[in-house]
Coordinates of C-alpha atoms in Angstrom, one line a residue:
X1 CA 77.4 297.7 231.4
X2 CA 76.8 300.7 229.3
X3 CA 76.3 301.9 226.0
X4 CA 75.2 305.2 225.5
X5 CA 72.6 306.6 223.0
X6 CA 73.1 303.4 220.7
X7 CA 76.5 302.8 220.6
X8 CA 77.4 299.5 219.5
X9 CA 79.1 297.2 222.1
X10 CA 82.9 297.6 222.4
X11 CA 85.9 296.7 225.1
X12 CA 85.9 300.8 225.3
X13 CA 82.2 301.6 225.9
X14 CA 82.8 301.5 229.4
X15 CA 85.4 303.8 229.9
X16 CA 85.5 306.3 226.9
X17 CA 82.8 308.5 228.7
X18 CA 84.8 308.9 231.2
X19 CA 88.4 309.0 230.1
X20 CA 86.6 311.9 227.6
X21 CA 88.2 315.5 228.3
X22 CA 90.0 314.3 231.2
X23 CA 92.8 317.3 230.5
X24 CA 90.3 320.3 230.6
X25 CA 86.8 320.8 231.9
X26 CA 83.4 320.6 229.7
X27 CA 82.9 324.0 228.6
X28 CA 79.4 323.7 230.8
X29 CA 81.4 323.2 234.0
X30 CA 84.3 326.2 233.0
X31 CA 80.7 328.5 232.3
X32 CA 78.9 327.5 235.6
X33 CA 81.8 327.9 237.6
X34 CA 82.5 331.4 236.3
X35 CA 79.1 332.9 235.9
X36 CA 78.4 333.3 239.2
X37 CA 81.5 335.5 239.9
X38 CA 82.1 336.9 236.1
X39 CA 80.8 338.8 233.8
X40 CA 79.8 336.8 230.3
X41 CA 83.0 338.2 229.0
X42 CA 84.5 334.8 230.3
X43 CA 82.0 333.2 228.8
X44 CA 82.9 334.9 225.3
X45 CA 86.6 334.9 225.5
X46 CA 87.4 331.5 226.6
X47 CA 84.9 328.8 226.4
X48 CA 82.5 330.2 223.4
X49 CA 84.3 328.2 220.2
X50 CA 87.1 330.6 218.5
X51 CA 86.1 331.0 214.7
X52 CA 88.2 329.8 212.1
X53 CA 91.0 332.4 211.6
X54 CA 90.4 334.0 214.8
X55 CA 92.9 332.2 216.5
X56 CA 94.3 335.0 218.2
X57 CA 92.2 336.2 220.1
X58 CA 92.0 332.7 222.3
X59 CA 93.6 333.2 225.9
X60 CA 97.4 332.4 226.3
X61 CA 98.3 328.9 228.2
X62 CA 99.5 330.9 231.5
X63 CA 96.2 332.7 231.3
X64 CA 94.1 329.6 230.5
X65 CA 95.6 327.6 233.5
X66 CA 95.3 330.5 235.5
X67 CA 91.5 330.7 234.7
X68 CA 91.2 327.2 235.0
X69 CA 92.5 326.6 238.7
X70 CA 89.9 329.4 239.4
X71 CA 87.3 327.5 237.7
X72 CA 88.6 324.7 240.3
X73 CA 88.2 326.7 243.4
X74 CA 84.9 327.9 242.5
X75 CA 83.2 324.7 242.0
X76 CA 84.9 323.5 245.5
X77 CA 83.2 326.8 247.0
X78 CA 80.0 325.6 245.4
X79 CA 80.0 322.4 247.0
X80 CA 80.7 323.2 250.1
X81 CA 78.2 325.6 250.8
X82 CA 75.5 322.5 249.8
X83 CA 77.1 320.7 252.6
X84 CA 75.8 322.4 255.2
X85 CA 72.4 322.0 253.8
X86 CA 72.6 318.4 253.5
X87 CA 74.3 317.8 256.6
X88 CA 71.1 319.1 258.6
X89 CA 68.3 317.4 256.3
X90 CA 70.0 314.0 257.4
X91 CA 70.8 314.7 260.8
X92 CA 67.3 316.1 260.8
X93 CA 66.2 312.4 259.7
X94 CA 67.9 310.8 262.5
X95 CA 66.7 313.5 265.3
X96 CA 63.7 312.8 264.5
X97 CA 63.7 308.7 265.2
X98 CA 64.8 309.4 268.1
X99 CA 62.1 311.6 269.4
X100 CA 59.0 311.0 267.4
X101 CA 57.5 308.9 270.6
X102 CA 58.5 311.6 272.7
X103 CA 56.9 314.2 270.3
X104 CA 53.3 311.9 270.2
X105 CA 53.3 311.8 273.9
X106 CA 53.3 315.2 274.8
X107 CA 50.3 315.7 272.6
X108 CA 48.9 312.0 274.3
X109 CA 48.6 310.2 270.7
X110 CA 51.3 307.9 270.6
X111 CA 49.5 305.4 268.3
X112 CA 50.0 308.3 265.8
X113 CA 53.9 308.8 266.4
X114 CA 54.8 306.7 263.1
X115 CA 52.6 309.2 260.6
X116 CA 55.8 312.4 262.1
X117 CA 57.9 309.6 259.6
X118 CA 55.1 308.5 257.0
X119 CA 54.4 312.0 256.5
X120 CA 57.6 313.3 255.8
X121 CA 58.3 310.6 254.0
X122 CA 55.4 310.2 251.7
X123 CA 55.9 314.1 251.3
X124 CA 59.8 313.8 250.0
X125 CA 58.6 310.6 247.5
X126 CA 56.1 312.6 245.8
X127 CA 57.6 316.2 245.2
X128 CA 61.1 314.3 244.5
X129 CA 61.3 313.8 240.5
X130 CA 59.5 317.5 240.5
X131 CA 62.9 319.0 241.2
X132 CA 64.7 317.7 238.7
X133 CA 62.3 319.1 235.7
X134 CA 61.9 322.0 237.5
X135 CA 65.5 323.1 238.2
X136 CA 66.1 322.5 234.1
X137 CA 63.3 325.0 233.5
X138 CA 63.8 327.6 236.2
X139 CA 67.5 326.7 237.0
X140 CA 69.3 325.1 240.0
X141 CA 70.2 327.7 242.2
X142 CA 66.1 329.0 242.6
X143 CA 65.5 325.7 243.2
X144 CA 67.7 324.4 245.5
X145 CA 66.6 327.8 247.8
X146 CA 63.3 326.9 248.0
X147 CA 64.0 323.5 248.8
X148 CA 65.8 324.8 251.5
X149 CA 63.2 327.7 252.6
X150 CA 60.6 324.9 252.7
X151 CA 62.9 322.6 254.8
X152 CA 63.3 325.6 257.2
X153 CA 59.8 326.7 257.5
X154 CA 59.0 323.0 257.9
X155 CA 61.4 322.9 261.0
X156 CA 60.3 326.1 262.4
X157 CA 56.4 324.9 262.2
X158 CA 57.2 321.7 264.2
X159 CA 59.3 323.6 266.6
X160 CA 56.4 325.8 267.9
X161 CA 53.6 323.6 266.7
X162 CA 51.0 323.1 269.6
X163 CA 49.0 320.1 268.1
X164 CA 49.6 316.7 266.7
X165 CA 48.5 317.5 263.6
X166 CA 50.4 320.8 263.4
X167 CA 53.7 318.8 263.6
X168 CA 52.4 316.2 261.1
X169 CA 51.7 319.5 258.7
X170 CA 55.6 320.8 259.4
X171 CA 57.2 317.3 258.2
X172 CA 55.3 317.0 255.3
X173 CA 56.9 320.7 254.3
X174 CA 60.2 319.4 255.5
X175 CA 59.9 316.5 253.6
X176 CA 58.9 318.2 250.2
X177 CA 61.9 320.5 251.2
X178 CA 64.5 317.6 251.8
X179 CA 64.0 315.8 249.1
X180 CA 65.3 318.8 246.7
X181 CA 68.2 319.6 248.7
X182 CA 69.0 315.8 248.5
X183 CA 68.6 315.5 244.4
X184 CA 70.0 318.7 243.6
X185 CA 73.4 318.8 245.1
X186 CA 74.0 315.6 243.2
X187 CA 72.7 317.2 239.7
X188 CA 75.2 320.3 240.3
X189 CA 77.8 318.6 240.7
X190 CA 77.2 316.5 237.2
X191 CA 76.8 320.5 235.9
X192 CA 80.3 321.5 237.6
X193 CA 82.4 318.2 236.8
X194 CA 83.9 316.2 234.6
X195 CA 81.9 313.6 234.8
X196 CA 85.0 311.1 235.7
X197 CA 85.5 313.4 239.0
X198 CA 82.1 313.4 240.0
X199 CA 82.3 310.0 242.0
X200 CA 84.3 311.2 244.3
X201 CA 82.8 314.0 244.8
X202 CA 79.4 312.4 245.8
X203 CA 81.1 310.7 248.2
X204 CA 82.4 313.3 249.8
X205 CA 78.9 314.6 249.9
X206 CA 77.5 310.7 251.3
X207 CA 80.5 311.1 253.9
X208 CA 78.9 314.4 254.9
X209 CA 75.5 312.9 254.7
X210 CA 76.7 309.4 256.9
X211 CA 78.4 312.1 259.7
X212 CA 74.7 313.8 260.3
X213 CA 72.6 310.3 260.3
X214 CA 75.4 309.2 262.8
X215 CA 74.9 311.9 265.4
X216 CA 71.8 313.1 264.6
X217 CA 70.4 310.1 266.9
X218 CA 72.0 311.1 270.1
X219 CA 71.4 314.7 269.5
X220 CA 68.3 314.8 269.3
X221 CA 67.7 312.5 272.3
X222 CA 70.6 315.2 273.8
X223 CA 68.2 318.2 273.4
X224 CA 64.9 316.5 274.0
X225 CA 65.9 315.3 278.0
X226 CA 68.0 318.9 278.5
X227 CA 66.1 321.9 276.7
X228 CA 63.1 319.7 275.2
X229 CA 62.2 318.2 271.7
X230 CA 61.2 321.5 270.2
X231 CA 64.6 323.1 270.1
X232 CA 66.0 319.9 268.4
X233 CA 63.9 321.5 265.5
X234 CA 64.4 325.0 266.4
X235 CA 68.1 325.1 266.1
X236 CA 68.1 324.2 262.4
X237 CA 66.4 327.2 261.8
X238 CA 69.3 329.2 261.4
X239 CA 71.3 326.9 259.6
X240 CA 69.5 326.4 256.9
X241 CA 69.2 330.3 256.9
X242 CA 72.8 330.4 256.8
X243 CA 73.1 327.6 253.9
X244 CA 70.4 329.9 251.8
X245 CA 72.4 332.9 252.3
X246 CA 76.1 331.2 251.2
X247 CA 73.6 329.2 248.0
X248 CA 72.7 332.8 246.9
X249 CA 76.0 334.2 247.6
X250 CA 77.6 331.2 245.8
X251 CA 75.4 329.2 243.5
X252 CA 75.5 330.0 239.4
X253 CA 72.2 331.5 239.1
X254 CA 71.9 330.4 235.4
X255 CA 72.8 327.0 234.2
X256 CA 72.4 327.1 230.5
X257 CA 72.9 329.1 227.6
X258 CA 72.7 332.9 227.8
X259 CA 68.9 334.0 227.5
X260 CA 68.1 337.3 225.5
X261 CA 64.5 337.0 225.9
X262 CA 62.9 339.9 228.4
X263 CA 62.0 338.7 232.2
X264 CA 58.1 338.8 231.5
X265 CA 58.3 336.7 228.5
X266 CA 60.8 334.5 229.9
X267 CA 58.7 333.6 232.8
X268 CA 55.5 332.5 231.2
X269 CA 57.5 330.5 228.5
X270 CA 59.4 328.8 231.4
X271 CA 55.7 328.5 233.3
X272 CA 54.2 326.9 230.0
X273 CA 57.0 324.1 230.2
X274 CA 55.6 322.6 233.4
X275 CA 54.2 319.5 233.0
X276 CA 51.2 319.8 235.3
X277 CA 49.3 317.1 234.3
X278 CA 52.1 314.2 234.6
X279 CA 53.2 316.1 237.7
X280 CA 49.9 315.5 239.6
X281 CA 49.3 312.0 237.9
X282 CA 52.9 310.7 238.8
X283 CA 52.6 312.4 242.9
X284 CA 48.6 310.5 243.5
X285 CA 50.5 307.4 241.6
X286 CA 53.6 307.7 244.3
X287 CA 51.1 308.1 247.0
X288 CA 49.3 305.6 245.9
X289 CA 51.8 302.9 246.0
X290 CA 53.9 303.9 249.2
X291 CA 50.5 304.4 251.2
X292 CA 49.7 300.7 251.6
X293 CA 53.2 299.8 251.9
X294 CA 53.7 302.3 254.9
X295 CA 50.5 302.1 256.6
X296 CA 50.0 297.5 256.2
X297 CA 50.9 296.2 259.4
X298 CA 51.1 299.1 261.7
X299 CA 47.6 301.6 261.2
X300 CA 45.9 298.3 258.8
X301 CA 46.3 294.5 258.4
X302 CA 48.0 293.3 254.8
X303 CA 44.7 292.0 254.2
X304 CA 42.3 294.9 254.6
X305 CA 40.4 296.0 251.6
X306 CA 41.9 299.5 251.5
X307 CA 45.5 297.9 250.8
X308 CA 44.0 296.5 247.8
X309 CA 42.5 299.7 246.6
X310 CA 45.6 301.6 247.0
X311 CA 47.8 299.0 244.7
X312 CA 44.8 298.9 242.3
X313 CA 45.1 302.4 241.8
X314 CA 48.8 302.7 241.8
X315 CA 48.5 300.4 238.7
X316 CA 46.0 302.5 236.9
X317 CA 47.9 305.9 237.3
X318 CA 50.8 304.4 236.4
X319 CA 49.3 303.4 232.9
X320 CA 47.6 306.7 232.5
X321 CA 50.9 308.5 233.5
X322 CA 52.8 307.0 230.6
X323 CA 50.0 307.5 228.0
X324 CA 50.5 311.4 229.7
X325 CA 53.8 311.5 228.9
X326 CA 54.0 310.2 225.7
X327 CA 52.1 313.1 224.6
X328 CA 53.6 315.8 226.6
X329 CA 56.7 317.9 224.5
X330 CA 58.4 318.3 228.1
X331 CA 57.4 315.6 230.3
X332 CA 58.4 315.3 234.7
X333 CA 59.6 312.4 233.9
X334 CA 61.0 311.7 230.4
X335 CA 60.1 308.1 229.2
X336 CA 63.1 307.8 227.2
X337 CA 64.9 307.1 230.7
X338 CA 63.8 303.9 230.6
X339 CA 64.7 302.8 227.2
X340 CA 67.8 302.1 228.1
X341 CA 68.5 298.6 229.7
X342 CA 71.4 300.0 231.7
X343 CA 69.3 302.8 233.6
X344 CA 66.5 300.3 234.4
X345 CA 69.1 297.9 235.7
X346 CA 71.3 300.9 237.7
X347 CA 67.7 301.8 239.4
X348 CA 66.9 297.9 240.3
X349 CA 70.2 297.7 241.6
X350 CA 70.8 300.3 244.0
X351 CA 67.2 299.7 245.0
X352 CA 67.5 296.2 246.2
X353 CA 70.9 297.2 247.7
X354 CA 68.9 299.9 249.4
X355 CA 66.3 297.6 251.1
X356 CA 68.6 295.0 251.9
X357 CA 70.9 297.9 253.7
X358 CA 68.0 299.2 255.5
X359 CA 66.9 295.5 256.6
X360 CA 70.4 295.1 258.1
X361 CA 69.9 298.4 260.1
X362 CA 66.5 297.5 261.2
X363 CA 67.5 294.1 262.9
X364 CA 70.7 294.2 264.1
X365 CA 70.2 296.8 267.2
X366 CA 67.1 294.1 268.3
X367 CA 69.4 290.9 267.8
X368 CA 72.1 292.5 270.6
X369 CA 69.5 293.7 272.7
X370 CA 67.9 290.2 272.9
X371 CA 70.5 287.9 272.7
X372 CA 73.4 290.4 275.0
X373 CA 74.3 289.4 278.4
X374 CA 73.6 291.9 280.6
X375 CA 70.7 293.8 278.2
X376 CA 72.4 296.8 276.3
X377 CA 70.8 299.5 276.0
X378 CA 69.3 301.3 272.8
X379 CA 72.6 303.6 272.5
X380 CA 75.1 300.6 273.0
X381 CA 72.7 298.1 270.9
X382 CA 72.5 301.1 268.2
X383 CA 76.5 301.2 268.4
X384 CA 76.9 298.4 266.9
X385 CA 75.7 299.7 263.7
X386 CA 79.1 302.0 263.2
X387 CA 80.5 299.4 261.5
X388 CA 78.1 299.5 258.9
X389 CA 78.0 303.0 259.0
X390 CA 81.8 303.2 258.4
X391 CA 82.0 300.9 255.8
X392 CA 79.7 303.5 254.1
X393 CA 81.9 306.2 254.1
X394 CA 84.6 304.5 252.9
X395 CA 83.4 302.2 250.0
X396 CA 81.8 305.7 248.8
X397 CA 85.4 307.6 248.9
X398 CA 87.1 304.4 247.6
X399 CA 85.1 303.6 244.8
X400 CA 84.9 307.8 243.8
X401 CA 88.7 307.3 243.7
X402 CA 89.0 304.4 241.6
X403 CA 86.8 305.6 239.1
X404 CA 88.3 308.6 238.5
X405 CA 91.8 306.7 238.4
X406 CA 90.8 303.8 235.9
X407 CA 87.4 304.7 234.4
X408 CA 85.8 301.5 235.5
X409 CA 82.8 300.9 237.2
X410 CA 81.3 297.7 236.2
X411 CA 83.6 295.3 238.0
X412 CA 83.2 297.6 241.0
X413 CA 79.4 297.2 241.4
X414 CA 79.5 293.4 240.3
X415 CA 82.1 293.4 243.5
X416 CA 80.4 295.4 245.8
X417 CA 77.3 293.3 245.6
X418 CA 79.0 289.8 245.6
X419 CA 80.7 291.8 248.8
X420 CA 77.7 293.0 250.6
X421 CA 76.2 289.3 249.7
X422 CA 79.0 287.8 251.8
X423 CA 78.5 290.2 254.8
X424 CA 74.8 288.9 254.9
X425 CA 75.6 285.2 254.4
X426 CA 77.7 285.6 257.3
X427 CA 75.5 286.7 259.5
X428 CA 72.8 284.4 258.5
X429 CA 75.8 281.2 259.4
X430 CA 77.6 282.3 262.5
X431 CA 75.3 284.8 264.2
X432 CA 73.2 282.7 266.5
X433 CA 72.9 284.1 269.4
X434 CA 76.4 284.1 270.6
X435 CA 78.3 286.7 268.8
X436 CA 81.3 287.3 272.0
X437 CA 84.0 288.0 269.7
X438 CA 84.6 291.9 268.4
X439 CA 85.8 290.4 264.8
X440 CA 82.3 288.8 264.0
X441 CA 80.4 291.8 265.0
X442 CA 82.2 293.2 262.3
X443 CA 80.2 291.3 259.7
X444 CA 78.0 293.9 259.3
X445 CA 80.8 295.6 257.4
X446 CA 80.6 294.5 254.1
X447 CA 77.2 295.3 253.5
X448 CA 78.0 299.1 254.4
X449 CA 81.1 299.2 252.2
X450 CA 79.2 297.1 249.5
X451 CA 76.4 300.1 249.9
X452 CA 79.1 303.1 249.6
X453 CA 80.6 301.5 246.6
X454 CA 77.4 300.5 244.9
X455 CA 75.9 304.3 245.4
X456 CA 78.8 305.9 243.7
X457 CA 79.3 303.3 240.9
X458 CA 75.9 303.3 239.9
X459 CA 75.6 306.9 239.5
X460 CA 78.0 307.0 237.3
X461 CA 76.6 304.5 235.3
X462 CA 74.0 306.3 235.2
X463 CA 75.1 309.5 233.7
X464 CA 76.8 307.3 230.8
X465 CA 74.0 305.8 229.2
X466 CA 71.4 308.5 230.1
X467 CA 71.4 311.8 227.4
X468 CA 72.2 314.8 229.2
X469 CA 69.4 316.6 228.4
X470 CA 67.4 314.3 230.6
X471 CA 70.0 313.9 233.4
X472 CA 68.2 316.0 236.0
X473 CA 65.3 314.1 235.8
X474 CA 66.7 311.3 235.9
X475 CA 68.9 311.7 239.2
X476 CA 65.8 312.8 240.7
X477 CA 64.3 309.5 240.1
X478 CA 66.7 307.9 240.9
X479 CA 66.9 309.6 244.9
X480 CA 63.1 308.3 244.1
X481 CA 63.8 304.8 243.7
X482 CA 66.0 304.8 247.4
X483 CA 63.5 306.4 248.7
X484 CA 60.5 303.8 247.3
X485 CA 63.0 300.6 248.1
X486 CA 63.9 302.2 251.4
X487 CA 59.7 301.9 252.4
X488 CA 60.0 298.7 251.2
X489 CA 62.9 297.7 252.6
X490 CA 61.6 298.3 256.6
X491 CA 58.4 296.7 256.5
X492 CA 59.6 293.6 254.6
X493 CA 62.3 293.1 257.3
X494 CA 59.8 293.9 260.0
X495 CA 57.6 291.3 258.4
X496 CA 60.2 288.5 258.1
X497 CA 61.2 288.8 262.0
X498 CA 57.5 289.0 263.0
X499 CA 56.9 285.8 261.0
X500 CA 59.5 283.9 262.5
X501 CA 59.5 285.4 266.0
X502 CA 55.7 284.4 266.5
X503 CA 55.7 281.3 264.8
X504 CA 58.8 280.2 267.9
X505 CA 57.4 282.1 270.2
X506 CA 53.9 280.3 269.7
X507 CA 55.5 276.8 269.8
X508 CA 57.8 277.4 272.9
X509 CA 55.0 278.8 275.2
X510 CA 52.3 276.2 273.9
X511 CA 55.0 273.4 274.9
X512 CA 55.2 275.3 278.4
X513 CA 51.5 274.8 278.8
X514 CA 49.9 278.4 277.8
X515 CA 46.4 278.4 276.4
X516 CA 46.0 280.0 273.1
X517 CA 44.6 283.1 274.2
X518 CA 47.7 283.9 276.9
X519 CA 49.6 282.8 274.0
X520 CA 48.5 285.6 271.3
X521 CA 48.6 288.1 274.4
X522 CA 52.1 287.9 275.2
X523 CA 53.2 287.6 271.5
X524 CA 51.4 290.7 270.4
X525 CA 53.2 292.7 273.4
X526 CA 56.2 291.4 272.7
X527 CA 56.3 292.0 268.7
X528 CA 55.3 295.4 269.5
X529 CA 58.5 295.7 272.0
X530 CA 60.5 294.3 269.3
X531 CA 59.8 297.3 267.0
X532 CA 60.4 300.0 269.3
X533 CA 63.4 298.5 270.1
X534 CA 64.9 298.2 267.0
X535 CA 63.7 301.9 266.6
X536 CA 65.3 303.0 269.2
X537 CA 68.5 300.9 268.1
X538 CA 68.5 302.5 264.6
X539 CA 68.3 306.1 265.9
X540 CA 70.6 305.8 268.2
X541 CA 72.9 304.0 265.9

């Protein structure tokens, strides 16, 4: 599945990337892991390439091990202290499902309560490929803190917000927050690894991830019925404090080369690099195309006029984005991403796997709340989603292991989506309304674990055919294309169940002698039900 920079086809073209340098380190990782702790003497005496002759002045093999378990323990303290960070923006996601009609209530507009998760999330779509270009010019570590300051300040203007549009303005600065903290913790950890290690790495980092959706539900409804909604907001105030303090403590504030230019200079070379143009273009032409797709069939009808407007323009900025770019000596978004075959199929992949995921969690909370004898509630119909959840966690750790052991990754996204096929051809065959037995409520499963795998494998596919000069930007959109299917994903499900639960609903109360007009009344109440069930479901689950 991957050649890389024009590499002609071979049994090895899969693996040779990764099997590459498998005994030491790049010399990037050995630089960034030291130069946040070390002077550039490091740098000089054992990764900067010993000239012929010199040979000994190269570090001894007792000294070179010892610098390289360091290097080790380092990067692990580098992680970690973006784990924290992500941890809160994703239970942050969750809290905030379950309490958004709480939140519109208090301030008597809950016909509005769906723009507290349009906002945020049109917010996070449009600033997310920004991050990438921007942490190449002005480095990681400066970026990753104001992601997180802009989460923070985000939380701490919803927490005391006093109107509903005051909150709406807090998630759209949380959301142009989260989605840095999201993409960058993935990008340093391609600068810190080996690029065969960084699988299971990202894993541990979607574990972390799959723990703070999981609970993030119930606390949130926890804090809203004991100490109110606010301080589910409040509290992550000074955590995300604490995570900037440990990311400057920690983080390797320079990711590159040694720079001898002067500061002043330096920053109006690096400010000339943005790309402010394609950066506008590309955020109207995200906007553009997630509006409709967010706001047709809850605020509009599919069919209104202003749908149409918004996918007409989505259509033009895309071309005038790309004749942007092709001009631009540092584009957002380099085009040459997409020459490759490999990237284009990694980003169609994960995104369809992505939708179909998100479909799953969107329906199965309502199908056990409907069809369960007595009615669950939204907590014990959102249980049954841990499965899924689990399966996660797990395909992610498994599949980061297995890569790193074999340097294969083909077979294991070809098997994770034949896997997460069968989960959902299951449940389209046996559940029918009288799932009793604990083993087929575990068909949900697969199409977790195929999720987890699929994430991880992808990735890496990613980094193989994709030149390393464009790699930031190309995680970032990437995080983008989730985020894109993911909006796609919800409404397209909602859409399906709609479709079919009217058109039964119509027949069955027409055959019990309803007129047409009692007939639309109680199928619009009970379609609206339906979704704040399943809403309820998925944040609890």
């Amino acid at each position: 599945m991957v050649q890389r920079h024009g590499d002609q086809p071979s049994l090895e073209t899969e693996r040779e990337p990764l099997l590459r340098d498998t005994a030491q380190p790049s010399s990037d990782y050995l630089y960034h892991a030291y130069r946040s702790i070390s002077e550039e003497g490091i740098y000089n005496r054992f990764i900067k390439p010993v000239p012929e002759g010199d040979e000994e002045q190269s570090l001894g093999s007792d000294e070179t091990e010892s610098l390289k378990q360091s290097a080790h323990v380092n990067v692990i303290k580098i992680i970690s202290v973006m784990l924290l960070g992500i941890f809160v923006a994703q239970t942050d996601t969750s809290i905030l499902m379950a309490t958004h009609a709480i939140i519109a209530s208090e301030f008597k507009a809950l016909k509005d309560s769906s723009w507290l998760i349009i906002s945020f999330s049109l917010a996070g779509a449009a600033t997310q490929t920004l991050y990438g270009k921007l942490s190449d010019i002005y480095g990681r570590k400066r970026m990753v803190i104001i992601a997180y300051t802009m989460f923070m300040v985000g939380c701490a203007i919803v927490g005391m917000g006093q109107t509903m549009s005051q909150v709406v303005l807090g998630r759209i600065v949380s959301g142009a927050g989260a989605s840095g903290m999201s993409a960058l913790v993935s990008v340093l950890i391609t600068d810190l690894l080996p690029l065969r290690e960084v699988a299971q790495w990202r894993a541990y980092v979607n574990l972390v991830a799959t723990l703070g959706r999981s609970i993030g539900g119930s606390l949130g409804g926890c804090l809203a019925d004991v100490v109110g909604w606010r301080w589910s907001f409040r509290v992550q105030v000074p955590l995300i404090t604490l995570a900037i303090i440990l990311c400057s403590a920690y983080l390797p504030s320079h990711t590159g080369t040694l720079d001898e230019t002067d500061d002043t200079t330096q920053l109006k070379s690096k400010f000339s690099r943005i790309d402010f143009k394609g950066s506008f273009i590309f955020a109207a032409l995200v906007l553009a195309l997630l509006l409709p797709i967010e706001l047709g069939g809850v605020k509009i009808p599919w069919s209104h006029p202003l749908i149409f407007v918004y996918l007409g323009a989505s259509v033009i900025l895309l071309v005038l984005f790309i004749a942007v770019e092709r001009r631009q000596a540092e584009p957002i978004l380099p085009l040459e991403i997409f020459h490759s075959k490999d990237a284009i199929l990694s980003f169609l992949i994960l995104g369809l796997q992505t939708a179909a995921q998100l479909g799953l969690m969107f329906t199965v909370p309502l199908y056990f709340q409907v069809t369960s004898t007595p009615r669950p509630s939204a907590t014990v119909a959102g249980a049954h989603l841990v499965p899924a959840v689990m399966g996660n966690a797990i395909g992610g750790i498994i599949s980061g292991s297995a890569i790193k052991r074999s340097g294969r990754y083909k077979s294991l996204v070809i098997w994770a989506v034949t896997c997460s096929s069968i989960g959902y051809l299951l449940l389209m065959l046996r559940w029918h309304g009288n799932t009793n037995s604990w083993f087929e409520s575990l068909y949900i499963f697969p199409g977790g674990f195929g999720m987890g795998v699929t994430n991880s494998a992808l990735f890496i596919s990613l980094q193989v055919v994709i030149d390393p000069a464009h790699m930031a930007p190309a995680v970032s959109f990437m995080y983008l294309m989730q985020t894109v299917w993911m909006t796609i994903g919800l409404p397209a499900a909602n859409t399906i169940m709609q479709t079919v639960l009217r058109r039964n609903l119509e027949i069955r109360l027409l055959k019990l002698g309803y007129d047409n007009v009692e007939v639309a009344k109680v199928c619009a109440l009970t379609l609206c039900l339906s979704l704040c069930l399943s809403l309820c479901g998925m944040a609890q689950g």
